[in-house]
CSV table of C-alpha atoms and ligand atoms in Angstrom, one decimal:
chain,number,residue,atom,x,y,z
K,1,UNK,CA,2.7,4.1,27.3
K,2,UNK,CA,2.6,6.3,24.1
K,3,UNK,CA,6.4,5.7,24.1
K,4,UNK,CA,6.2,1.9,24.5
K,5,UNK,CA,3.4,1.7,22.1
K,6,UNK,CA,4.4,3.7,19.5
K,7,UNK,CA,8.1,6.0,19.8
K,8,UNK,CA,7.3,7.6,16.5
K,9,UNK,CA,3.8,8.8,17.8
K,10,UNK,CA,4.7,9.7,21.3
K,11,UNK,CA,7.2,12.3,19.4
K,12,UNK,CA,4.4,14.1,17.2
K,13,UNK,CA,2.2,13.9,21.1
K,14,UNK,CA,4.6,15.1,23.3
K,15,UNK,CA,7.6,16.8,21.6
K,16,UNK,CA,6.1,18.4,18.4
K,17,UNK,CA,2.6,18.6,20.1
K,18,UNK,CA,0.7,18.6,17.0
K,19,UNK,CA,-3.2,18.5,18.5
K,20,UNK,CA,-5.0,15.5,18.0
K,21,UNK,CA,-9.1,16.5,17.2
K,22,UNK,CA,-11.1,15.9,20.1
K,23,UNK,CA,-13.5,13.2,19.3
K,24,UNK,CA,-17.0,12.5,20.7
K,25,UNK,CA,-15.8,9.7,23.0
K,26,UNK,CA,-13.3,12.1,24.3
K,27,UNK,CA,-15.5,15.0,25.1
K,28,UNK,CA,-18.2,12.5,26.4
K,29,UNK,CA,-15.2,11.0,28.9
K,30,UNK,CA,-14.9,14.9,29.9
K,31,UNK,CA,-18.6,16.0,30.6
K,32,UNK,CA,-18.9,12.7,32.6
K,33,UNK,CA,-15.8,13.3,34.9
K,34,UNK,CA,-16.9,17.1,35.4
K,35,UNK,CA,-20.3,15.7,36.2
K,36,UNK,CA,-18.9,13.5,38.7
K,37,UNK,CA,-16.2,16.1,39.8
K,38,UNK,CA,-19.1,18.6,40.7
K,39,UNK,CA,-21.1,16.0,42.0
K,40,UNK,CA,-18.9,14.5,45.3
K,41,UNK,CA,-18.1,18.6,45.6
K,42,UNK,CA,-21.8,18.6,47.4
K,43,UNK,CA,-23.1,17.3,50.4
K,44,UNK,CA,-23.3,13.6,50.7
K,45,UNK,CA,-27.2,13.7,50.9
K,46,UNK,CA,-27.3,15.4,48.1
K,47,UNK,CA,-25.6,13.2,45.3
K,48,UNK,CA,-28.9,11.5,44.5
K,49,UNK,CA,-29.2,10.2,40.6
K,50,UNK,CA,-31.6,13.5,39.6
K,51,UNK,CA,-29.1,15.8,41.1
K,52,UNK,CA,-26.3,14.4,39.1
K,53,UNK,CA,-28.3,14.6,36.1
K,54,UNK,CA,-29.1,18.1,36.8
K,55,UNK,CA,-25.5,18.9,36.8
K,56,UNK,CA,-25.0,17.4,33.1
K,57,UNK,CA,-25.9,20.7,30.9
K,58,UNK,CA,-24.5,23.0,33.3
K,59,UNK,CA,-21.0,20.5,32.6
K,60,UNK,CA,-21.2,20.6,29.1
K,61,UNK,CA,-21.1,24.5,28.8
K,62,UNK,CA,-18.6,24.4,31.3
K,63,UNK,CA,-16.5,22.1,28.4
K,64,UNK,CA,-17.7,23.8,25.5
K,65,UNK,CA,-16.7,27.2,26.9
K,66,UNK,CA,-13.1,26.2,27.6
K,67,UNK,CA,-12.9,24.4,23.8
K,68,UNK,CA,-14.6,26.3,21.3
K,69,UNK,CA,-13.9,23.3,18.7
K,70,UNK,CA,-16.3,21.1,20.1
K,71,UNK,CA,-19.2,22.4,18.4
K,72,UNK,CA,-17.2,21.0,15.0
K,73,UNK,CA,-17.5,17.4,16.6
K,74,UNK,CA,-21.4,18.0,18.6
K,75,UNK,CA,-23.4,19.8,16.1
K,76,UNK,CA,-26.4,21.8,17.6
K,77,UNK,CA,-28.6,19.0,15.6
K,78,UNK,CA,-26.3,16.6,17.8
K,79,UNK,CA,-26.2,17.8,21.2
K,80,UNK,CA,-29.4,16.0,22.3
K,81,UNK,CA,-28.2,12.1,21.4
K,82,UNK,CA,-24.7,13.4,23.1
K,83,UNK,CA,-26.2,14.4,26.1
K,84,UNK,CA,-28.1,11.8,26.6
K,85,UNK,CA,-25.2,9.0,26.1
K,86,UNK,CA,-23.3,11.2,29.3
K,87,UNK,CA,-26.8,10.9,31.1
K,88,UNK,CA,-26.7,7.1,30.2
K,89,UNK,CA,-23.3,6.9,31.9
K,90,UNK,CA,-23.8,8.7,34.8
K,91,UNK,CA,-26.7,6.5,35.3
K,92,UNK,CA,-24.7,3.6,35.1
K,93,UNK,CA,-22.0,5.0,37.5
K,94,UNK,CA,-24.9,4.6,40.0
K,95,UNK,CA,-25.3,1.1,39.8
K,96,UNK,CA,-21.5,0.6,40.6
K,97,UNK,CA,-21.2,3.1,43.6
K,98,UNK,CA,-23.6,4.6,45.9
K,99,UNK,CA,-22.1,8.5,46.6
K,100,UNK,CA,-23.7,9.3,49.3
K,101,UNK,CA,-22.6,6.6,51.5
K,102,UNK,CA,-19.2,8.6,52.0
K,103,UNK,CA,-17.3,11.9,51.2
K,104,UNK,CA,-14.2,11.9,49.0
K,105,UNK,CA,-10.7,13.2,50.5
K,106,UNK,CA,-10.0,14.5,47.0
K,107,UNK,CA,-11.3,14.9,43.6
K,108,UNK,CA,-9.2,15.5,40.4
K,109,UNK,CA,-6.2,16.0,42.5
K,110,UNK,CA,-3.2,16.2,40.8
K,111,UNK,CA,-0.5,14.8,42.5
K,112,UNK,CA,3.6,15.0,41.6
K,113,UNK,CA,6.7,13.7,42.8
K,114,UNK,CA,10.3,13.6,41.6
K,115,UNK,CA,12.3,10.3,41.9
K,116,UNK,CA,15.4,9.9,43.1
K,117,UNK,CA,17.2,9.8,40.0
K,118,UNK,CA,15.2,12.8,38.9
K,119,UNK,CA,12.6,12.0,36.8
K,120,UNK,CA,9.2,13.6,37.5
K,121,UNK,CA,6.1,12.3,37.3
K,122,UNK,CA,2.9,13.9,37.1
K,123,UNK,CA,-0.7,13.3,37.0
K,124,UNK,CA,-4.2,13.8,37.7
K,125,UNK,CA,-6.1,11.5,40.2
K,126,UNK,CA,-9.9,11.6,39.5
K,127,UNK,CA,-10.7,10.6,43.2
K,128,UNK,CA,-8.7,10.0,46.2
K,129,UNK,CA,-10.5,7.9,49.2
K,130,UNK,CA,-9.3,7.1,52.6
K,131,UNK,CA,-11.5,5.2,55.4
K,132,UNK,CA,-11.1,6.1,59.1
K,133,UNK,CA,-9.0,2.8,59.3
K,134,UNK,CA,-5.8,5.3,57.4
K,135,UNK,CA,-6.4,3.0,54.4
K,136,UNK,CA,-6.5,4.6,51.0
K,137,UNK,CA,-7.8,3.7,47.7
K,138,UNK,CA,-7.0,5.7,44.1
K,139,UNK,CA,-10.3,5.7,42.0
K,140,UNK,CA,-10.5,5.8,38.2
K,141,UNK,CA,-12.8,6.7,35.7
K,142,UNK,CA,-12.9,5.3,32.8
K,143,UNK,CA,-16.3,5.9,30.1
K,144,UNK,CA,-15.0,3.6,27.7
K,145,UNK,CA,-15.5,-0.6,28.6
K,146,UNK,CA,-13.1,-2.5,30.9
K,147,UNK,CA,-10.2,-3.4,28.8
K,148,UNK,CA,-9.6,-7.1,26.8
K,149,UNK,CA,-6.0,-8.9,27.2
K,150,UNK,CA,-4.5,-6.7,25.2
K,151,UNK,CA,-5.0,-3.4,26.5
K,152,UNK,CA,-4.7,-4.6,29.7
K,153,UNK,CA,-0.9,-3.9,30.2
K,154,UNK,CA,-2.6,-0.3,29.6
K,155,UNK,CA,-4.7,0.1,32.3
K,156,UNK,CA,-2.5,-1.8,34.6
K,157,UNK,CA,0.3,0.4,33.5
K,158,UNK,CA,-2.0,3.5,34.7
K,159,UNK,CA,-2.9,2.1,38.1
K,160,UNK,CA,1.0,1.2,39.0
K,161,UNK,CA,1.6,4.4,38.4
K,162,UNK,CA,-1.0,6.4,41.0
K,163,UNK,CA,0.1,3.9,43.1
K,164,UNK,CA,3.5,4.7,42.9
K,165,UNK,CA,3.0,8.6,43.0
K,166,UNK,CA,0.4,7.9,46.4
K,167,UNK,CA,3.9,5.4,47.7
K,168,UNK,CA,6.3,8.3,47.2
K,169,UNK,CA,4.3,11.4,48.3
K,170,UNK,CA,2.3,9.8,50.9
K,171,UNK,CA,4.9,7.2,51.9
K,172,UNK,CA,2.3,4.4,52.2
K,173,UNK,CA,1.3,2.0,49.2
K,174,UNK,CA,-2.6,2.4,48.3
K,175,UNK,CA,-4.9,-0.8,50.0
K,176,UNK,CA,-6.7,-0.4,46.2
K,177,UNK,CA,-6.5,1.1,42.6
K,178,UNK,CA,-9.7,1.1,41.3
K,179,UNK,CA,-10.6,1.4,37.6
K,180,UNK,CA,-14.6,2.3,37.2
K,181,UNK,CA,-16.0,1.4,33.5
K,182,UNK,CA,-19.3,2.5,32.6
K,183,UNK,CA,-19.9,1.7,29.2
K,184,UNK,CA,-20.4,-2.3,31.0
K,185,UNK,CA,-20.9,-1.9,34.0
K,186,UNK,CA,-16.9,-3.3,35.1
K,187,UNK,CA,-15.0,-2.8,38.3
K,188,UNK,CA,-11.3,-3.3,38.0
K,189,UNK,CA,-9.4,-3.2,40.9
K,190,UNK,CA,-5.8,-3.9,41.9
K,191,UNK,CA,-4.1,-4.3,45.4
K,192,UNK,CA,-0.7,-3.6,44.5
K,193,UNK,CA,3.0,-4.3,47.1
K,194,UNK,CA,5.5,-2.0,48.0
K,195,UNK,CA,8.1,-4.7,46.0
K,196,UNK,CA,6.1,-4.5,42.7
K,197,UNK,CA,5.6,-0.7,43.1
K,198,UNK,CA,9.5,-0.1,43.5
K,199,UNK,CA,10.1,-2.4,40.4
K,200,UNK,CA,7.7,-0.5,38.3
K,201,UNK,CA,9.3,2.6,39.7
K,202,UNK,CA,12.5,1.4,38.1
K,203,UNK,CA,10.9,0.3,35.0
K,204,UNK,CA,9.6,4.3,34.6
K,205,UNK,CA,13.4,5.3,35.0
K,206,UNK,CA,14.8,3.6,32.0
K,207,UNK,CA,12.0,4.2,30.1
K,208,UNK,CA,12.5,7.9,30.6
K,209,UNK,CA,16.2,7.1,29.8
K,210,UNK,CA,14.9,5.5,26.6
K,211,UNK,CA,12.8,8.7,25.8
K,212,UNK,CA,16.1,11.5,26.8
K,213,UNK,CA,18.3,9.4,24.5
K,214,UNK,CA,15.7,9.4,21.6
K,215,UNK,CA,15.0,13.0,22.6
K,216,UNK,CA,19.1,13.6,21.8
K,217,UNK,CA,19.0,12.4,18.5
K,218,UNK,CA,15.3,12.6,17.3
K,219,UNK,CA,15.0,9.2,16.5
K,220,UNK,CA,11.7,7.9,17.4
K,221,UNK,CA,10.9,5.0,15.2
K,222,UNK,CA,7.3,4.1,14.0
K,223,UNK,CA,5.6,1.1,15.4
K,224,UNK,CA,3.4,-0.4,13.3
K,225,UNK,CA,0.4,-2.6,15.4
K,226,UNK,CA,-3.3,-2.6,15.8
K,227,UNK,CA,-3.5,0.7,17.6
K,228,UNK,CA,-2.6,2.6,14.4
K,229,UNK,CA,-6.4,2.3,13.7
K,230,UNK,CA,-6.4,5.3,16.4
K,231,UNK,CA,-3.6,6.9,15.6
K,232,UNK,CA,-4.2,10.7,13.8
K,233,UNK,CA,-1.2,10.7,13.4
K,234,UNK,CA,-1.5,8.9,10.3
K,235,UNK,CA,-1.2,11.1,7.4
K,236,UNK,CA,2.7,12.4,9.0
K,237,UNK,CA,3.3,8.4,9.7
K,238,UNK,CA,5.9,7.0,7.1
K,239,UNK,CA,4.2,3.5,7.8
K,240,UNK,CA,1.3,5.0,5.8
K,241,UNK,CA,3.0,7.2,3.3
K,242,UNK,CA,3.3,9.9,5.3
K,243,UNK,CA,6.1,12.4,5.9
K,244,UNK,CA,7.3,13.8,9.4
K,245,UNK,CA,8.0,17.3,9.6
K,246,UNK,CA,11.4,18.0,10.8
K,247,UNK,CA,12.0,17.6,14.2
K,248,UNK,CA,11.8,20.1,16.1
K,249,UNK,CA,14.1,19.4,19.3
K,250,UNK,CA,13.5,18.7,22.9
K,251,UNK,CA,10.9,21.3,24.1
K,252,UNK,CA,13.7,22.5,26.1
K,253,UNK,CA,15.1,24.0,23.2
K,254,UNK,CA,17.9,21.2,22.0
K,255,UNK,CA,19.1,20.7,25.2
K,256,UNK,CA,17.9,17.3,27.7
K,257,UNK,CA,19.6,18.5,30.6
K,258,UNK,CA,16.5,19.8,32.3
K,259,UNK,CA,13.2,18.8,30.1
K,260,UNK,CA,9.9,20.5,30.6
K,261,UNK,CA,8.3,17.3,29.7
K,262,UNK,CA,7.6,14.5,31.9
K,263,UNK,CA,6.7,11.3,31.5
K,264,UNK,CA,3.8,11.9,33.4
K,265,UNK,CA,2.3,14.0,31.1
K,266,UNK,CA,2.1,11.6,28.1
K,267,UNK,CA,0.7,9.2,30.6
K,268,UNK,CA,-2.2,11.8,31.9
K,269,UNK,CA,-2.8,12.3,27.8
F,301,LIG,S1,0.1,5.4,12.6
F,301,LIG,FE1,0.9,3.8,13.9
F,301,LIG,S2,3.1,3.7,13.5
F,301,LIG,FE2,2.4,5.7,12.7
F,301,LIG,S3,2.7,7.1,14.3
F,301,LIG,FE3,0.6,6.4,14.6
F,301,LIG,S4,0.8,4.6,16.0
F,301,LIG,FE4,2.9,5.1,15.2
């Protein structure tokens, strides 16, 4: 999606790998996930509301240990407010799902497959179900709100792909994809075919074929749009005045025929 959105942007991501600062919504997103991680990791009678929240400190040192940076971004004067927006959300998540009504088959699975043609895909699946019925459904989270019509092709983007990696290492195509919001309270969900899954895998094969031939020559253009607001990428952008570095070559060391990057990966980003 990077790639689609933005060529330019998806080089300085993926290739040159220039790290982005973690933001507060960011690090909220990854306290609430660990939360909910550590949460369906416990008996189902367990996961009541107070025991989540009791699992929300012991999350955040868990996060702040592995990034050291964060303390830039959640002051000590700040950690209160912060902690209490992840508390908001996991109360929220409550009023959407009821946990101890059933037990995960996984949780942050990551999950891989290589396509025929080769190209890999990768990525990490917050929460696999299946029902005693063999039916399965990919679950989601997302601590930002439910997407408007034009980040839509985003989110739907996303799902197609779990449910392509679930078709090709499982060999059955997910009943549901579902995309959990808790900033309002929104329940996305997507029954996807076998048909649309196979054209969407197709669609992930040139697109990588768009990406190895850029990745030959280093020309991934800028692509000016609304997103840009986001972008850090700003200040090395020439659409704002800014000056790429030189590029650096395919991560492989010049050579495509065997990249280290996947699609995947700028995906899971
Ligand atoms: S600022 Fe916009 S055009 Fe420039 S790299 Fe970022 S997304 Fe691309």
């Amino acid at each position: 999606m990077d790639f689609k959105q933005c060529p330019l942007k998806y080089r300085f991501r993926a290739i040159d790998r220039i790290p982005e600062p973690p933001s507060r919504n960011a690090l909220r997103g990854t306290v609430v996930h660990a939360v909910l991680e550590d949460l369906y990791g416990l008996p189902a009678a367990q996961r009541q509301p107070v025991r989540a929240e009791s699992l929300i400190v012991p999350s955040w040192a868990r996060v702040a240990a592995e990034w050291p940076e964060v303390t830039e971004v959640i002051t000590d004067a700040e950690l209160d407010g912060f902690l209490g927006e992840v508390r908001t959300l996991v109360q929220t998540y409550y009023r959407l799902e009821d946990p101890t009504r059933f037990d995960p088959e996984s949780r942050e699975a990551r999950v891989e497959v290589e396509l025929d043609d080769g190209v890999l895909l990768r990525g990490f699946v917050d929460r696999i179900d299946v029902a005693p019925t063999g039916q399965l459904r990919v679950v989601d989270y997302k601590t930002g709100r439910a997407p408007g019509p034009t980040q839509e092709t985003r989110a739907l983007f996303q799902l197609k792909f779990y449910a392509l990696v679930v078709l090709r290492t499982r060999g059955i195509v997910p009943t549901q994809l579902r995309l959990i919001y808790l900033a309002d309270e929104q329940i996305l969900t997507y029954a996807p075919d076998e048909e649309e899954l196979l054209r969407f895998e197709r669609t992930l094969s040139a697109l990588w074929e768009a990406i190895l031939d850029a990745g030959r020559t280093g020309d991934f253009q800028p692509n000016r749009g609304w997103l840009c607001a986001y972008c850090d990428y700003k200040p090395l952008c020439p659409e704002f005045g800014g000056t790429p570095p030189p590029y650096p070559g395919w991560p492989t060391g010049g050579t495509t025929e065997s990249p280290d990057e996947t699609l995947a990966d700028a995906v899971a980003e």
